[in-house]
Coordinates of C-alpha atoms in Angstrom, one line a residue:
Chain A
M171 CA -14.7 28.3 -28.0
S172 CA -13.7 28.1 -31.6
T173 CA -10.2 28.1 -32.9
Q174 CA -8.9 30.1 -35.9
S175 CA -9.0 26.9 -38.0
N176 CA -10.5 27.2 -41.4
L177 CA -11.5 23.6 -41.3
E178 CA -13.4 24.1 -38.1
R179 CA -15.2 27.1 -39.7
V180 CA -16.2 25.1 -42.7
L181 CA -17.3 22.0 -40.7
K182 CA -19.3 24.1 -38.3
S183 CA -21.1 25.8 -41.2
G184 CA -22.3 22.4 -42.3
T185 CA -20.5 22.6 -45.6
F186 CA -18.9 19.4 -47.0
A187 CA -15.3 19.8 -46.2
V188 CA -12.2 19.1 -48.3
T189 CA -8.7 18.6 -47.0
S190 CA -5.7 17.3 -48.7
E191 CA -2.1 16.4 -47.9
C192 CA 1.3 17.6 -48.6
G193 CA 4.3 15.4 -48.0
P194 CA 7.4 17.5 -47.2
P195 CA 10.5 16.9 -49.2
R196 CA 13.6 14.9 -48.3
G197 CA 15.7 18.1 -48.3
A198 CA 15.8 21.7 -47.2
D199 CA 14.3 23.4 -50.2
P200 CA 11.1 25.3 -49.3
E201 CA 10.3 25.8 -52.9
V202 CA 9.2 22.2 -53.2
V203 CA 6.6 22.8 -50.4
K204 CA 5.5 26.1 -52.0
K205 CA 5.0 24.4 -55.3
K206 CA 2.9 21.6 -53.8
G207 CA 0.9 24.2 -51.8
S208 CA 0.2 26.2 -55.0
Y209 CA -1.7 23.2 -56.5
L210 CA -3.9 23.2 -53.4
L211 CA -4.6 26.8 -52.8
G212 CA -8.3 27.6 -53.2
Y213 CA -9.2 23.9 -53.6
V214 CA -9.0 22.7 -50.0
D215 CA -10.0 24.0 -46.6
C216 CA -6.9 22.8 -44.9
V217 CA -3.8 20.8 -45.8
N218 CA -2.2 18.1 -43.7
V219 CA 1.5 18.1 -43.5
T220 CA 2.8 14.7 -42.7
D221 CA 5.3 13.9 -39.9
N222 CA 8.1 11.8 -41.4
Q223 CA 5.5 9.5 -43.0
T224 CA 6.4 5.9 -43.4
S225 CA 9.3 6.7 -41.1
V226 CA 11.4 8.3 -43.8
V227 CA 13.3 11.4 -42.8
R228 CA 11.8 14.5 -44.4
M229 CA 11.6 18.2 -43.6
S230 CA 9.7 18.6 -40.3
S231 CA 6.0 18.9 -40.4
F232 CA 6.3 22.1 -38.2
S233 CA 8.5 23.9 -40.7
A234 CA 6.6 22.8 -43.8
C235 CA 3.4 24.0 -42.1
L236 CA 4.9 27.4 -41.8
V237 CA 6.0 27.5 -45.4
L238 CA 2.4 26.6 -46.5
K239 CA 1.0 29.2 -44.1
G240 CA 3.2 31.6 -45.9
V241 CA 1.5 30.9 -49.2
G242 CA -2.0 31.3 -47.8
L243 CA -3.0 27.8 -46.8
D244 CA -4.2 26.7 -43.3
P245 CA -2.0 23.7 -42.4
I246 CA -2.8 20.7 -40.2
M247 CA 0.4 19.8 -38.4
Q248 CA 0.6 16.0 -38.1
M249 CA 2.3 14.7 -35.0
V250 CA 3.3 11.1 -34.4
C251 CA 4.2 9.4 -31.1
R252 CA 7.1 7.5 -32.6
D253 CA 9.8 10.2 -32.4
R254 CA 9.0 12.5 -29.5
N255 CA 8.4 12.1 -25.8
R256 CA 5.8 14.1 -23.9
I257 CA 8.3 16.9 -23.2
A258 CA 9.1 17.4 -26.9
M259 CA 5.5 17.0 -27.9
Q260 CA 4.1 19.6 -25.6
S261 CA 6.9 22.0 -26.5
D262 CA 6.1 21.6 -30.2
I263 CA 2.4 22.2 -29.5
L264 CA 3.2 25.5 -27.8
G265 CA 5.6 26.4 -30.7
A266 CA 3.1 25.5 -33.3
A267 CA 0.3 27.5 -31.7
A268 CA 2.6 30.5 -31.2
L269 CA 3.4 30.6 -34.9
G270 CA -0.3 30.4 -36.0
I271 CA -0.7 26.7 -36.7
N272 CA -4.4 26.1 -35.9
N273 CA -4.7 22.4 -36.4
L274 CA -3.0 19.3 -35.0
L275 CA -3.5 15.7 -36.1
C276 CA -2.6 13.1 -33.5
L277 CA -1.3 9.7 -34.7
S278 CA 0.7 6.8 -33.4
G279 CA 3.0 6.8 -36.5
D280 CA 4.3 4.0 -38.7
H281 CA 6.9 1.8 -37.1
Q282 CA 10.4 2.8 -38.0
K283 CA 11.0 -0.6 -39.5
F284 CA 9.3 0.6 -42.6
G285 CA 11.5 3.7 -43.1
D286 CA 15.0 4.7 -44.1
H287 CA 16.3 4.4 -40.5
P288 CA 15.1 1.0 -39.4
T289 CA 17.9 0.8 -36.7
A290 CA 16.5 3.9 -34.9
K291 CA 15.1 3.7 -31.3
N292 CA 11.4 4.6 -31.1
V293 CA 9.8 6.6 -28.3
F294 CA 6.1 5.9 -27.9
D295 CA 6.1 7.6 -24.5
I296 CA 2.4 8.2 -24.9
D297 CA -0.1 6.9 -27.5
S298 CA -2.3 8.8 -30.0
I299 CA -5.3 8.9 -27.7
Q300 CA -3.2 10.2 -24.9
L301 CA -1.8 12.8 -27.2
I302 CA -5.3 14.0 -28.0
Q303 CA -5.9 14.3 -24.2
T304 CA -2.7 16.2 -23.9
V305 CA -3.6 18.9 -26.5
K306 CA -7.1 19.2 -25.1
G307 CA -5.8 19.5 -21.6
M308 CA -3.3 22.2 -22.6
R309 CA -6.0 24.1 -24.6
D310 CA -9.1 23.8 -22.4
E311 CA -7.7 23.3 -18.9
G312 CA -4.5 25.3 -19.5
R313 CA -2.5 22.4 -17.9
F314 CA 0.5 20.4 -19.0
I315 CA 0.5 16.6 -18.5
S316 CA 2.3 17.3 -15.2
G317 CA -0.6 19.4 -14.0
Q318 CA 1.4 22.6 -14.1
E319 CA -0.1 25.7 -15.7
V320 CA 0.3 26.6 -19.3
K321 CA 0.8 30.3 -19.6
G322 CA -0.8 31.2 -22.9
K323 CA -3.0 28.3 -24.0
P324 CA -2.6 26.8 -27.5
N325 CA -5.8 27.3 -29.3
I326 CA -5.7 24.3 -31.6
F327 CA -8.4 22.3 -33.5
I328 CA -7.8 18.7 -32.6
G329 CA -7.8 15.9 -35.2
C330 CA -7.2 12.2 -35.3
V331 CA -7.2 9.3 -37.7
E332 CA -8.9 6.0 -37.7
N333 CA -8.6 2.9 -39.9
P334 CA -12.0 1.3 -40.6
F335 CA -10.3 -1.4 -42.5
A336 CA -7.9 -2.6 -39.8
D337 CA -8.7 -5.5 -37.4
P338 CA -10.4 -6.3 -35.2
F339 CA -13.2 -4.6 -37.2
E340 CA -15.7 -4.8 -34.3
I341 CA -13.7 -2.3 -32.2
R342 CA -12.9 0.2 -35.0
A343 CA -16.0 2.4 -34.2
L344 CA -15.4 2.0 -30.5
R345 CA -11.8 3.2 -30.9
L346 CA -13.1 6.3 -32.7
A347 CA -15.5 6.8 -29.7
K348 CA -12.5 6.7 -27.4
K349 CA -10.7 9.3 -29.6
A350 CA -13.8 11.6 -29.6
A351 CA -14.1 11.2 -25.8
A352 CA -10.4 12.1 -25.4
G353 CA -11.1 15.4 -27.3
A354 CA -10.7 14.8 -31.0
Q355 CA -12.9 17.1 -33.0
F356 CA -12.3 15.7 -36.5
V357 CA -11.2 12.4 -37.9
Q358 CA -9.6 11.6 -41.2
T359 CA -9.9 8.0 -42.1
Q360 CA -7.6 5.6 -43.9
C361 CA -8.0 5.6 -47.7
V362 CA -11.4 4.3 -48.6
F363 CA -11.3 1.8 -51.5
N364 CA -13.8 -0.7 -50.1
V365 CA -16.9 1.5 -49.8
E366 CA -19.1 -1.3 -48.6
K367 CA -16.9 -2.0 -45.6
F368 CA -16.7 1.8 -45.0
E369 CA -20.5 2.0 -45.0
K370 CA -20.7 -0.8 -42.5
W371 CA -18.2 1.0 -40.3
M372 CA -20.2 4.2 -40.6
E373 CA -23.3 2.3 -39.5
M374 CA -21.5 1.2 -36.4
V375 CA -20.4 4.8 -35.9
R376 CA -23.9 6.1 -36.2
D377 CA -25.3 3.4 -33.9
L378 CA -23.0 4.7 -31.2
G379 CA -23.8 8.4 -32.1
I380 CA -20.2 9.2 -32.6
H381 CA -20.8 11.1 -35.9
E382 CA -22.6 13.7 -33.7
K383 CA -19.5 14.2 -31.5
I384 CA -16.8 14.3 -34.2
H385 CA -16.6 15.5 -37.8
I386 CA -15.8 12.5 -40.1
L387 CA -13.7 13.0 -43.2
A388 CA -13.3 10.0 -45.5
G389 CA -9.9 9.3 -46.9
I390 CA -9.6 9.3 -50.7
T391 CA -6.6 8.3 -52.7
P392 CA -6.5 8.3 -56.5
M393 CA -4.6 5.3 -58.0
K394 CA -1.8 6.5 -60.3
S395 CA -1.1 3.1 -61.8
I396 CA -1.9 -0.6 -61.5
G397 CA 1.4 -1.1 -59.8
M398 CA 0.5 1.4 -57.1
A399 CA -2.9 -0.3 -56.6
Q400 CA -1.2 -3.7 -56.2
Y401 CA 1.4 -2.3 -53.8
M402 CA -1.3 -0.7 -51.7
K403 CA -3.3 -4.0 -51.7
N404 CA -0.4 -6.2 -50.8
S405 CA 2.2 -4.3 -49.0
V406 CA 0.7 -1.4 -47.0
P407 CA -0.5 -2.6 -43.6
G408 CA -4.2 -1.9 -42.9
M409 CA -5.1 -1.2 -46.5
D410 CA -8.2 -2.8 -48.1
V411 CA -8.1 -2.6 -51.9
P412 CA -10.9 -4.7 -53.5
E413 CA -9.7 -6.8 -56.4
E414 CA -12.4 -5.4 -58.8
Q415 CA -10.8 -2.0 -58.5
I416 CA -7.5 -3.3 -59.7
E417 CA -9.4 -5.2 -62.5
R418 CA -11.1 -1.9 -63.5
L419 CA -7.7 -0.2 -63.9
K420 CA -6.4 -3.2 -65.9
G421 CA -9.5 -3.0 -68.1
V422 CA -8.6 0.3 -69.7
P423 CA -5.8 1.1 -72.2
K424 CA -2.5 1.9 -70.6
E425 CA -2.6 5.6 -71.4
K426 CA -6.1 5.8 -69.7
V427 CA -5.1 4.2 -66.4
T428 CA -4.4 7.5 -64.5
E429 CA -7.7 8.9 -65.9
E430 CA -9.5 5.9 -64.6
G431 CA -7.8 6.2 -61.3
I432 CA -9.1 9.8 -60.9
K433 CA -12.5 8.7 -62.1
I434 CA -12.7 6.0 -59.4
A435 CA -11.6 8.6 -56.8
V436 CA -14.3 11.0 -57.8
E437 CA -16.9 8.3 -57.8
T438 CA -15.7 7.3 -54.3
I439 CA -16.2 10.9 -53.1
E440 CA -19.7 10.9 -54.4
R441 CA -20.5 7.6 -52.7
V442 CA -19.1 8.5 -49.3
R443 CA -20.7 11.9 -49.5
A444 CA -24.1 10.2 -49.7
I445 CA -23.4 8.3 -46.4
K446 CA -25.1 9.9 -43.4
G447 CA -22.5 11.2 -41.0
V448 CA -19.7 11.8 -43.4
A449 CA -18.8 15.5 -43.1
G450 CA -16.1 15.8 -45.8
V451 CA -13.2 14.1 -47.6
H452 CA -9.5 14.0 -47.1
I453 CA -7.8 13.6 -50.5
M454 CA -4.4 12.0 -50.2
A455 CA -2.9 12.2 -53.6
I456 CA 0.5 10.7 -52.8
E457 CA 3.2 12.7 -54.6
W458 CA 0.4 13.7 -57.0
E459 CA -0.8 16.9 -55.4
E460 CA -1.3 18.5 -58.9
K461 CA -4.3 16.2 -59.5
V462 CA -6.2 17.5 -56.4
Q463 CA -7.7 20.4 -58.3
E464 CA -9.1 18.1 -61.0
I465 CA -10.6 15.8 -58.4
V466 CA -12.2 18.6 -56.4
K467 CA -13.7 20.2 -59.5
A468 CA -15.0 16.9 -60.9
A469 CA -16.6 16.1 -57.6
G470 CA -18.4 19.4 -57.7
L471 CA -16.6 20.7 -54.5
H472 CA -15.1 23.8 -56.0
P473 CA -15.1 26.7 -55.2
R474 CA -14.4 26.3 -51.5
P475 CA -16.4 28.5 -49.1
Chain B
M157 CA 13.7 -16.6 -18.0
I158 CA 16.3 -14.4 -19.6
V159 CA 16.6 -15.5 -23.2
A160 CA 19.9 -15.1 -25.1
N161 CA 21.3 -15.9 -28.5
R162 CA 24.9 -17.0 -29.3
K163 CA 26.8 -14.3 -31.2
P164 CA 27.9 -15.0 -34.7
F165 CA 31.1 -17.2 -34.6
E166 CA 33.1 -14.6 -36.7
E167 CA 32.4 -12.0 -34.1
I168 CA 33.5 -14.2 -31.3
I169 CA 36.7 -15.2 -33.2
E170 CA 37.5 -11.5 -33.8
M171 CA 37.1 -10.7 -30.1
L172 CA 39.4 -13.6 -29.2
K173 CA 42.2 -12.7 -31.6
P174 CA 44.7 -11.3 -29.1
Y175 CA 44.3 -14.2 -26.6
S176 CA 45.6 -17.8 -26.4
K177 CA 44.4 -18.8 -22.9
I178 CA 40.6 -18.4 -22.6
L179 CA 38.2 -19.3 -19.8
L180 CA 34.9 -20.1 -21.4
L181 CA 32.2 -19.6 -18.8
G182 CA 28.6 -20.9 -18.9
C183 CA 25.6 -20.6 -16.6
N184 CA 23.2 -23.2 -15.3
E185 CA 20.2 -20.9 -15.1
C186 CA 18.2 -19.2 -17.9
V187 CA 20.8 -19.6 -20.7
T188 CA 20.8 -23.3 -20.0
V189 CA 17.0 -23.5 -20.3
C190 CA 17.0 -21.5 -23.6
A191 CA 19.8 -23.7 -24.9
T192 CA 22.3 -20.9 -25.4
G193 CA 24.9 -20.9 -22.7
G194 CA 24.8 -24.1 -20.5
S195 CA 27.6 -26.7 -20.2
K196 CA 26.5 -28.3 -23.4
E197 CA 26.8 -25.1 -25.4
V198 CA 30.1 -24.3 -23.7
A199 CA 31.6 -27.6 -24.8
V200 CA 30.4 -27.0 -28.4
L201 CA 31.7 -23.5 -28.7
A202 CA 35.0 -24.5 -27.1
S203 CA 35.5 -27.2 -29.7
E204 CA 34.6 -24.8 -32.5
I205 CA 37.1 -22.2 -31.3
R206 CA 39.9 -24.8 -30.8
L207 CA 39.4 -26.3 -34.3
Y208 CA 39.3 -22.9 -35.9
R209 CA 42.4 -21.6 -34.2
Q210 CA 44.3 -24.8 -34.8
K211 CA 43.6 -24.5 -38.5
E212 CA 44.8 -20.9 -38.3
G213 CA 48.0 -22.1 -36.8
K214 CA 47.2 -20.2 -33.5
P215 CA 46.1 -22.8 -31.1
V216 CA 44.3 -21.9 -27.9
E217 CA 44.0 -23.3 -24.5
I218 CA 40.4 -23.2 -23.3
G219 CA 39.1 -23.9 -19.8
E220 CA 35.4 -24.8 -19.6
V221 CA 33.4 -23.9 -16.5
T222 CA 29.7 -23.6 -16.0
L223 CA 28.6 -21.9 -12.8
E224 CA 25.3 -22.6 -11.0
R225 CA 24.6 -18.9 -11.4
N226 CA 26.6 -15.9 -12.7
C227 CA 24.5 -13.3 -10.9
D228 CA 25.3 -14.5 -7.4
P229 CA 28.6 -13.6 -5.6
E230 CA 28.7 -17.0 -3.9
Y231 CA 29.2 -18.7 -7.3
V232 CA 31.2 -16.0 -9.0
E233 CA 33.8 -16.2 -6.2
S234 CA 34.3 -19.9 -6.9
L235 CA 36.3 -18.8 -10.0
K236 CA 39.0 -17.2 -7.8
P237 CA 41.4 -20.2 -7.6
F238 CA 41.9 -20.5 -11.3
I239 CA 40.6 -17.4 -13.2
H240 CA 44.1 -15.9 -13.3
D241 CA 45.3 -19.0 -15.2
Y242 CA 43.6 -17.4 -18.2
E243 CA 44.2 -14.2 -20.1
V244 CA 40.5 -13.5 -20.8
V245 CA 37.0 -14.8 -19.9
L246 CA 34.5 -15.5 -22.7
S247 CA 31.1 -15.7 -21.1
M248 CA 27.9 -17.4 -22.4
A249 CA 25.9 -16.1 -19.4
C250 CA 23.4 -13.3 -19.9
G251 CA 24.4 -9.6 -19.8
C252 CA 23.9 -9.6 -16.0
G253 CA 26.3 -12.4 -15.5
I254 CA 28.9 -11.1 -17.9
Q255 CA 29.0 -7.8 -16.0
F256 CA 28.9 -9.3 -12.6
V257 CA 31.9 -11.6 -13.2
G258 CA 33.8 -8.6 -14.6
E259 CA 33.1 -6.5 -11.5
H260 CA 34.6 -9.3 -9.3
Y261 CA 37.8 -9.7 -11.3
R262 CA 38.8 -6.2 -12.4
D263 CA 42.1 -7.4 -13.9
R264 CA 40.4 -9.7 -16.4
L265 CA 38.2 -8.7 -19.3
V266 CA 34.9 -10.6 -19.6
L267 CA 33.8 -10.8 -23.3
P268 CA 30.2 -11.6 -24.3
A269 CA 29.7 -14.7 -26.4
V270 CA 25.9 -14.1 -26.5
N271 CA 23.5 -11.4 -27.2
T272 CA 21.0 -11.1 -24.3
T273 CA 17.6 -10.6 -25.9
F274 CA 14.5 -10.7 -23.7
Y275 CA 12.5 -12.0 -20.7
G276 CA 10.5 -14.7 -22.2
V277 CA 8.9 -18.1 -22.2
T278 CA 9.4 -21.4 -24.0
E279 CA 6.3 -21.3 -26.3
E280 CA 7.1 -24.7 -27.7
H281 CA 10.2 -26.8 -27.9
G282 CA 12.9 -24.7 -29.6
V283 CA 10.7 -21.5 -29.7
W284 CA 11.1 -18.7 -27.1
T285 CA 9.0 -15.5 -27.2
E286 CA 9.1 -12.3 -25.2
R287 CA 6.6 -11.5 -22.5
C288 CA 8.0 -8.8 -20.1
Q289 CA 10.2 -5.8 -20.2
G290 CA 10.5 -5.3 -16.5
C291 CA 8.9 -1.8 -16.7
G292 CA 8.5 -1.8 -12.9
N293 CA 4.8 -1.0 -12.9
C294 CA 2.7 -3.9 -14.0
I295 CA -0.7 -3.3 -15.6
L296 CA -1.5 -6.9 -16.6
H297 CA -4.7 -6.7 -14.5
K298 CA -6.0 -3.9 -16.8
T299 CA -5.0 -5.6 -20.1
L300 CA -6.3 -9.0 -19.1
G301 CA -3.0 -10.7 -18.9
I302 CA -1.4 -9.5 -22.1
C303 CA 1.4 -6.9 -21.8
P304 CA 1.1 -4.1 -24.4
V305 CA 4.4 -2.5 -23.3
T306 CA 6.2 -5.6 -24.4
R307 CA 4.1 -7.2 -27.0
C308 CA 2.9 -4.2 -29.0
A309 CA 5.7 -2.9 -31.2
K310 CA 4.6 0.6 -30.3
S311 CA 3.8 -0.1 -26.6
I312 CA 0.4 1.4 -27.2
F313 CA -2.0 1.6 -24.2
N314 CA -5.1 2.3 -26.2
G315 CA -4.7 0.0 -29.2
P316 CA -4.9 -1.6 -31.6
C317 CA -3.2 0.8 -34.0
G318 CA -4.3 1.0 -37.7
G319 CA -1.6 -1.5 -38.7
S320 CA -3.3 -4.5 -37.1
Q321 CA -4.5 -7.0 -39.7
G322 CA -5.8 -10.5 -39.4
G323 CA -4.6 -10.6 -35.8
K324 CA -1.0 -9.8 -36.8
C325 CA 1.3 -6.9 -36.1
E326 CA 2.3 -4.5 -39.0
V327 CA 5.9 -5.0 -38.1
D328 CA 6.0 -8.7 -38.7
R329 CA 3.2 -10.9 -39.9
D330 CA 4.5 -13.7 -37.6
I331 CA 3.9 -11.6 -34.5
P332 CA 0.5 -11.6 -33.0
C333 CA -1.0 -8.1 -32.5
A334 CA -1.1 -7.7 -28.7
W335 CA -4.2 -5.5 -28.8
H336 CA -6.0 -8.1 -31.0
L337 CA -5.3 -10.6 -28.2
I338 CA -6.5 -8.1 -25.6
V339 CA -9.7 -7.5 -27.5
D340 CA -10.2 -11.2 -27.8
R341 CA -9.9 -11.5 -24.0
Y342 CA -12.4 -8.7 -23.4
R343 CA -14.9 -10.4 -25.7
E344 CA -14.3 -13.9 -24.1
L345 CA -14.8 -12.5 -20.6
N346 CA -17.8 -10.4 -21.7
M347 CA -16.0 -7.2 -20.7
M348 CA -16.1 -5.2 -24.0
D349 CA -17.4 -2.1 -22.1
K350 CA -14.0 -2.0 -20.4
Y351 CA -12.4 -1.4 -23.8
L352 CA -13.9 2.1 -23.8
E353 CA -11.9 3.2 -20.7
I354 CA -9.0 5.3 -21.8
Q355 CA -5.8 3.9 -20.3
P356 CA -3.8 6.7 -18.6
M357 CA -0.3 7.7 -19.6
K358 CA 2.3 5.4 -18.2
D359 CA 4.7 6.5 -15.5
W360 CA 8.0 5.4 -17.0
S361 CA 10.1 6.4 -14.0
T362 CA 9.9 2.9 -12.7
S363 CA 11.3 1.6 -16.0
R364 CA 14.9 1.9 -17.3
D365 CA 14.0 5.6 -18.1
G366 CA 14.2 6.4 -14.4
G367 CA 17.8 5.2 -14.4
P368 CA 19.3 1.9 -13.3
R369 CA 17.1 0.2 -10.7
K370 CA 17.9 -1.2 -7.3
R371 CA 15.9 -3.2 -4.8
V372 CA 16.9 -3.3 -1.1
R373 CA 15.5 -5.6 1.6
E374 CA 17.0 -4.3 4.8
D375 CA 15.8 -7.3 6.7
L376 CA 17.8 -9.6 4.5
K377 CA 21.0 -7.7 4.7
I378 CA 23.8 -9.3 6.7

């Protein structure tokens, strides 16, 4: 059975999918979310709404999803295992489905050490793979984790993430296989900067036949500046930024760096699109949502179906 | 063993402000092994406090006692003849010992001189690391001898997460990634197929989440 997810519709039609991301604000103003959403409307099939990303307190993903839905986007609610136990998670899944949120992305979540409340207690009652199982169980079996009946099943398209650049590399395709087996229907990968390594990972994915079980969207992040590229390379855990990409940004005049960053992103889209088994891209333009239109157009992915 | 760290001296001094007769209590068990609260550390801390208070013009009288164990009534009761000679007890035992002595002598406060940190091992001389959280439902047979509850910063059962790099945890590059270690074991033992098994959700009711725990052996009760 299909869900009402626009992303599911696009992926099942065989069209190369485009998703993007909206980071909710650090305040209660819905206009910020609406503005970000307005940049994306008509250019993406679905928009992820992050769940207190990097462990910094922001407007809840649930609420920002509803704001975006209000402006005509189909949101993907992200849910991390850091802040909620299984009771709160299942409750939020029911609430999200009740209010028309069609997609859920299941993640472990960054450790709170990286955020603005490093003294917080973390939860991690269940992990991301068990969260996938939970949503699937509620939707397909109509059962809570406890085994008790869900009255009114949440019809949700289930997503996950995977980082092809984290270690140990040899299990990164196997871990995706576990997520697909748990019930994930689409995966959005960590930002792809090292395309060669991503190709290797995709080869392992294809050898295991996982690309036939799950829709794979490659993560794309345009570099805004040389500083950002260096920060991503050196300070973000699990990120693989090849030195030559930084050199390329350094090689253009200062006023052309952002343009070059966009160009690299568009080229990366073209390269991953050519890889067998890649079903779409997930454009994470961090606090740069206004550039998504330009990237989508330049990559020849506009208009959206 | 239970591993503890001595509290900062300033914090200890602040706690002791109202008192001039102090019983400084050590323990011969875990805190001795981890060089935090044995008779040697009791003597050092007692000297530090005496010197400091003397300089402040508020001298103290400190009694130094190190019990065989602070978690056993037999030894705790041995304090009875002299504990009331002191206004307060400053304990270098673990959190269990501190509370247990307090429970036995309700008219005396027992102040903590240490922060009890974890159940661990002596990895090398002078280095202790955590191994167990006492979750009450051991799965070490499934994770090939490495505990993800304790050693993964996110207690993930189907790891490693996306923050594992070069065998290290995203939280601290000095901490080994527990799941990297587990995967290494799978490979060494030729059991990679087992990695594909999805580990089920944990029953945390045997852990602290289920409330304070108790073990009773009826046959041993007197």
